[in-house]
Amino acid sequence: MASDFDDLLSANRTFSETFDGAGFDGVARAGVALVTCMDSRIDPLRMLGLSPGDAKIFRNPGGRVTPQALEALVLGVHLLRVERILIAPHTRCAMASSTLEELRERVSASAGQDASWQTFGVVTDQEAALLDDVHKVRAHPLIPESVKVGGFIYDVDTGLLDQRV
Ligand SMILES: [Zn+2]
């Protein structure tokens, strides 16, 4: 079947030829979970020196601790051997440098139709949002104090993580 995804499926067949993950149980082998942005400048495993299988990774626009991120972290901690959690939004993030109105205008222009009803989780103060997000994880009743939680800003121009909390 001809597909809009042929190039990617072809690359996947090549990937599969040397695939060695059969039977792996899917725990976080390095005990790490990371919440970060969907931004394509972020290479979550490589920036931490990790390999596939080492970490649970949850991504969304802005790298925010949403209810779904908390759901993922609770599962990670209790079922998938997560012991350390990194919350890592990044510099020059569109979600932290645009207003809701700006994003709606840009999407409206691209879509050629009204997008004023679409929700976007814009961040007005990235530092404050990070502190709040770390607090949400630490305060979650199902995430024990033994789990280490850190808040970091990832610099997309240097590749460095800077711990803020
Ligand atoms: Zn971003």
PDB file of C-alpha atoms and ligand atoms in Angstrom:
ATOM      1  CA  MET A   1       0.000   0.000   0.000  1.00  0.00           C
ATOM      2  CA  ALA A   2       1.472   3.361  -1.052  1.00  0.00           C
ATOM      3  CA  SER A   3       1.596   5.622   1.938  1.00  0.00           C
ATOM      4  CA  ASP A   4       2.361   9.192   2.876  1.00  0.00           C
ATOM      5  CA  PHE A   5       4.711   7.581   5.373  1.00  0.00           C
ATOM      6  CA  ASP A   6       6.769   5.437   2.971  1.00  0.00           C
ATOM      7  CA  ASP A   7      10.070   7.161   3.719  1.00  0.00           C
ATOM      8  CA  LEU A   8       9.604   6.709   7.436  1.00  0.00           C
ATOM      9  CA  LEU A   9       8.446   3.111   7.099  1.00  0.00           C
ATOM     10  CA  SER A  10      11.460   2.345   4.962  1.00  0.00           C
ATOM     11  CA  ALA A  11      13.737   3.821   7.622  1.00  0.00           C
ATOM     12  CA  ASN A  12      11.855   1.780  10.200  1.00  0.00           C
ATOM     13  CA  ARG A  13      12.538  -1.472   8.342  1.00  0.00           C
ATOM     14  CA  THR A  14      16.245  -0.611   8.397  1.00  0.00           C
ATOM     15  CA  PHE A  15      15.961   0.160  12.115  1.00  0.00           C
ATOM     16  CA  SER A  16      14.281  -3.180  12.720  1.00  0.00           C
ATOM     17  CA  GLU A  17      17.094  -5.107  11.048  1.00  0.00           C
ATOM     18  CA  THR A  18      19.427  -4.417  13.960  1.00  0.00           C
ATOM     19  CA  PHE A  19      16.741  -4.010  16.647  1.00  0.00           C
ATOM     20  CA  ASP A  20      17.727  -5.727  19.879  1.00  0.00           C
ATOM     21  CA  GLY A  21      14.948  -4.701  22.266  1.00  0.00           C
ATOM     22  CA  ALA A  22      12.840  -7.853  22.017  1.00  0.00           C
ATOM     23  CA  GLY A  23      11.361  -8.932  25.337  1.00  0.00           C
ATOM     24  CA  PHE A  24      12.473  -5.872  27.317  1.00  0.00           C
ATOM     25  CA  ASP A  25       9.933  -5.174  30.043  1.00  0.00           C
ATOM     26  CA  GLY A  26       9.785  -1.388  29.603  1.00  0.00           C
ATOM     27  CA  VAL A  27      10.937  -0.192  33.022  1.00  0.00           C
ATOM     28  CA  ALA A  28      13.133   2.904  33.297  1.00  0.00           C
ATOM     29  CA  ARG A  29      16.481   1.112  33.545  1.00  0.00           C
ATOM     30  CA  ALA A  30      18.317   4.211  34.787  1.00  0.00           C
ATOM     31  CA  GLY A  31      15.442   5.085  37.158  1.00  0.00           C
ATOM     32  CA  VAL A  32      14.897   8.416  35.426  1.00  0.00           C
ATOM     33  CA  ALA A  33      11.750  10.227  34.283  1.00  0.00           C
ATOM     34  CA  LEU A  34      11.853  13.466  32.327  1.00  0.00           C
ATOM     35  CA  VAL A  35       9.089  15.973  31.622  1.00  0.00           C
ATOM     36  CA  THR A  36      10.103  18.321  28.830  1.00  0.00           C
ATOM     37  CA  CYS A  37       8.838  20.245  25.829  1.00  0.00           C
ATOM     38  CA  MET A  38       7.920  18.811  22.435  1.00  0.00           C
ATOM     39  CA  ASP A  39      10.511  21.149  20.886  1.00  0.00           C
ATOM     40  CA  SER A  40      12.597  19.431  18.194  1.00  0.00           C
ATOM     41  CA  ARG A  41      15.769  21.095  19.495  1.00  0.00           C
ATOM     42  CA  ILE A  42      15.628  18.815  22.529  1.00  0.00           C
ATOM     43  CA  ASP A  43      17.198  15.357  22.353  1.00  0.00           C
ATOM     44  CA  PRO A  44      16.031  14.040  25.739  1.00  0.00           C
ATOM     45  CA  LEU A  45      18.062  10.861  26.023  1.00  0.00           C
ATOM     46  CA  ARG A  46      21.320  12.122  24.567  1.00  0.00           C
ATOM     47  CA  MET A  47      21.297  15.319  26.626  1.00  0.00           C
ATOM     48  CA  LEU A  48      21.341  13.154  29.774  1.00  0.00           C
ATOM     49  CA  GLY A  49      23.798  10.577  28.489  1.00  0.00           C
ATOM     50  CA  LEU A  50      21.055   7.960  28.454  1.00  0.00           C
ATOM     51  CA  SER A  51      20.008   5.294  25.968  1.00  0.00           C
ATOM     52  CA  PRO A  52      16.629   3.927  24.884  1.00  0.00           C
ATOM     53  CA  GLY A  53      15.135   1.957  27.779  1.00  0.00           C
ATOM     54  CA  ASP A  54      16.779   4.105  30.439  1.00  0.00           C
ATOM     55  CA  ALA A  55      14.077   6.725  31.025  1.00  0.00           C
ATOM     56  CA  LYS A  56      10.384   7.534  30.942  1.00  0.00           C
ATOM     57  CA  ILE A  57       9.843  10.661  28.877  1.00  0.00           C
ATOM     58  CA  PHE A  58       6.735  12.819  28.861  1.00  0.00           C
ATOM     59  CA  ARG A  59       6.610  15.715  26.428  1.00  0.00           C
ATOM     60  CA  ASN A  60       4.109  18.466  25.769  1.00  0.00           C
ATOM     61  CA  PRO A  61       4.172  22.085  24.608  1.00  0.00           C
ATOM     62  CA  GLY A  62       6.168  23.947  27.250  1.00  0.00           C
ATOM     63  CA  GLY A  63       7.242  20.877  29.232  1.00  0.00           C
ATOM     64  CA  ARG A  64       4.522  21.409  31.818  1.00  0.00           C
ATOM     65  CA  VAL A  65       3.414  19.186  34.675  1.00  0.00           C
ATOM     66  CA  THR A  66      -0.138  18.640  33.498  1.00  0.00           C
ATOM     67  CA  PRO A  67      -2.577  16.116  35.005  1.00  0.00           C
ATOM     68  CA  GLN A  68      -1.435  13.639  32.354  1.00  0.00           C
ATOM     69  CA  ALA A  69       2.208  14.260  33.211  1.00  0.00           C
ATOM     70  CA  LEU A  70       1.415  13.488  36.855  1.00  0.00           C
ATOM     71  CA  GLU A  71      -0.387  10.339  35.751  1.00  0.00           C
ATOM     72  CA  ALA A  72       2.752   9.295  33.860  1.00  0.00           C
ATOM     73  CA  LEU A  73       4.998  10.083  36.829  1.00  0.00           C
ATOM     74  CA  VAL A  74       2.852   8.110  39.281  1.00  0.00           C
ATOM     75  CA  LEU A  75       2.967   5.112  36.953  1.00  0.00           C
ATOM     76  CA  GLY A  76       6.688   5.625  36.465  1.00  0.00           C
ATOM     77  CA  VAL A  77       7.434   5.733  40.177  1.00  0.00           C
ATOM     78  CA  HIS A  78       5.256   2.800  41.200  1.00  0.00           C
ATOM     79  CA  LEU A  79       5.390   0.450  38.256  1.00  0.00           C
ATOM     80  CA  LEU A  80       8.430   1.376  36.201  1.00  0.00           C
ATOM     81  CA  ARG A  81      11.243   1.936  38.717  1.00  0.00           C
ATOM     82  CA  VAL A  82      11.512   5.718  38.436  1.00  0.00           C
ATOM     83  CA  GLU A  83      13.538   7.187  41.324  1.00  0.00           C
ATOM     84  CA  ARG A  84      14.527  10.602  39.950  1.00  0.00           C
ATOM     85  CA  ILE A  85      12.305  13.065  38.103  1.00  0.00           C
ATOM     86  CA  LEU A  86      13.562  15.968  36.012  1.00  0.00           C
ATOM     87  CA  ILE A  87      11.218  18.756  34.968  1.00  0.00           C
ATOM     88  CA  ALA A  88      12.958  20.573  32.123  1.00  0.00           C
ATOM     89  CA  PRO A  89      11.377  23.364  30.111  1.00  0.00           C
ATOM     90  CA  HIS A  90      13.778  25.277  27.856  1.00  0.00           C
ATOM     91  CA  THR A  91      15.030  28.623  26.663  1.00  0.00           C
ATOM     92  CA  ARG A  92      13.384  30.292  23.663  1.00  0.00           C
ATOM     93  CA  CYS A  93      10.218  28.184  24.096  1.00  0.00           C
ATOM     94  CA  ALA A  94       7.303  29.481  22.040  1.00  0.00           C
ATOM     95  CA  MET A  95       4.941  28.642  24.884  1.00  0.00           C
ATOM     96  CA  ALA A  96       6.858  30.974  27.195  1.00  0.00           C
ATOM     97  CA  SER A  97       7.501  33.792  24.741  1.00  0.00           C
ATOM     98  CA  SER A  98       4.076  34.166  23.122  1.00  0.00           C
ATOM     99  CA  THR A  99       0.763  35.309  24.498  1.00  0.00           C
ATOM    100  CA  LEU A 100      -2.387  33.264  24.097  1.00  0.00           C
ATOM    101  CA  GLU A 101      -3.684  35.875  21.672  1.00  0.00           C
ATOM    102  CA  GLU A 102      -0.509  35.714  19.577  1.00  0.00           C
ATOM    103  CA  LEU A 103      -0.633  31.944  19.303  1.00  0.00           C
ATOM    104  CA  ARG A 104      -4.311  32.014  18.385  1.00  0.00           C
ATOM    105  CA  GLU A 105      -3.639  34.662  15.741  1.00  0.00           C
ATOM    106  CA  ARG A 106      -0.765  32.698  14.217  1.00  0.00           C
ATOM    107  CA  VAL A 107      -2.748  29.455  14.163  1.00  0.00           C
ATOM    108  CA  SER A 108      -5.781  31.269  12.750  1.00  0.00           C
ATOM    109  CA  ALA A 109      -3.609  32.693   9.966  1.00  0.00           C
ATOM    110  CA  SER A 110      -2.161  29.253   9.180  1.00  0.00           C
ATOM    111  CA  ALA A 111      -5.522  27.460   9.366  1.00  0.00           C
ATOM    112  CA  GLY A 112      -7.403  30.110   7.447  1.00  0.00           C
ATOM    113  CA  GLN A 113     -10.116  29.966  10.056  1.00  0.00           C
ATOM    114  CA  ASP A 114     -10.902  31.116  13.554  1.00  0.00           C
ATOM    115  CA  ALA A 115      -8.768  29.491  16.259  1.00  0.00           C
ATOM    116  CA  SER A 116      -9.849  31.699  19.138  1.00  0.00           C
ATOM    117  CA  TRP A 117     -11.521  28.713  20.825  1.00  0.00           C
ATOM    118  CA  GLN A 118      -8.318  26.642  20.927  1.00  0.00           C
ATOM    119  CA  THR A 119      -6.607  26.362  24.306  1.00  0.00           C
ATOM    120  CA  PHE A 120      -2.825  26.817  24.485  1.00  0.00           C
ATOM    121  CA  GLY A 121      -0.986  26.470  27.783  1.00  0.00           C
ATOM    122  CA  VAL A 122       1.103  29.621  27.530  1.00  0.00           C
ATOM    123  CA  VAL A 123       3.588  30.386  30.291  1.00  0.00           C
ATOM    124  CA  THR A 124       3.919  34.005  31.379  1.00  0.00           C
ATOM    125  CA  ASP A 125       6.707  33.415  33.924  1.00  0.00           C
ATOM    126  CA  GLN A 126       8.784  30.349  33.097  1.00  0.00           C
ATOM    127  CA  GLU A 127      10.723  30.360  36.364  1.00  0.00           C
ATOM    128  CA  ALA A 128       7.561  30.606  38.478  1.00  0.00           C
ATOM    129  CA  ALA A 129       5.844  27.934  36.389  1.00  0.00           C
ATOM    130  CA  LEU A 130       8.812  25.616  36.909  1.00  0.00           C
ATOM    131  CA  LEU A 131       8.736  26.088  40.681  1.00  0.00           C
ATOM    132  CA  ASP A 132       5.017  25.449  40.647  1.00  0.00           C
ATOM    133  CA  ASP A 133       5.435  22.315  38.531  1.00  0.00           C
ATOM    134  CA  VAL A 134       8.153  20.891  40.769  1.00  0.00           C
ATOM    135  CA  HIS A 135       5.950  21.589  43.767  1.00  0.00           C
ATOM    136  CA  LYS A 136       3.048  19.765  42.122  1.00  0.00           C
ATOM    137  CA  VAL A 137       5.172  16.649  41.762  1.00  0.00           C
ATOM    138  CA  ARG A 138       6.659  16.835  45.260  1.00  0.00           C
ATOM    139  CA  ALA A 139       3.242  17.448  46.800  1.00  0.00           C
ATOM    140  CA  HIS A 140       1.523  14.617  44.960  1.00  0.00           C
ATOM    141  CA  PRO A 141       0.232  12.137  47.558  1.00  0.00           C
ATOM    142  CA  LEU A 142       1.306   9.148  45.481  1.00  0.00           C
ATOM    143  CA  ILE A 143       4.860  10.318  44.859  1.00  0.00           C
ATOM    144  CA  PRO A 144       6.940   9.480  47.952  1.00  0.00           C
ATOM    145  CA  GLU A 145       9.605  11.769  49.383  1.00  0.00           C
ATOM    146  CA  SER A 146      12.269   9.232  48.529  1.00  0.00           C
ATOM    147  CA  VAL A 147      11.823  10.200  44.883  1.00  0.00           C
ATOM    148  CA  LYS A 148      14.173  13.054  43.934  1.00  0.00           C
ATOM    149  CA  VAL A 149      12.527  15.846  41.928  1.00  0.00           C
ATOM    150  CA  GLY A 150      14.508  18.603  40.214  1.00  0.00           C
ATOM    151  CA  GLY A 151      13.550  21.609  38.105  1.00  0.00           C
ATOM    152  CA  PHE A 152      15.879  22.644  35.284  1.00  0.00           C
ATOM    153  CA  ILE A 153      15.997  25.022  32.342  1.00  0.00           C
ATOM    154  CA  TYR A 154      17.504  23.513  29.214  1.00  0.00           C
ATOM    155  CA  ASP A 155      19.448  25.967  27.072  1.00  0.00           C
ATOM    156  CA  VAL A 156      18.767  25.075  23.433  1.00  0.00           C
ATOM    157  CA  ASP A 157      21.824  27.065  22.336  1.00  0.00           C
ATOM    158  CA  THR A 158      24.430  25.458  24.603  1.00  0.00           C
ATOM    159  CA  GLY A 159      22.842  22.086  25.339  1.00  0.00           C
ATOM    160  CA  LEU A 160      23.282  22.722  29.067  1.00  0.00           C
ATOM    161  CA  LEU A 161      20.766  21.975  31.800  1.00  0.00           C
ATOM    162  CA  ASP A 162      20.708  24.518  34.625  1.00  0.00           C
ATOM    163  CA  GLN A 163      19.145  23.305  37.866  1.00  0.00           C
ATOM    164  CA  ARG A 164      16.849  25.932  39.377  1.00  0.00           C
ATOM    165  CA  VAL A 165      15.178  23.953  42.137  1.00  0.00           C
TER     166      VAL A 165
HETATM  167 ZN    ZN B   1       9.133  24.575  23.991  1.00  0.00          ZN
END
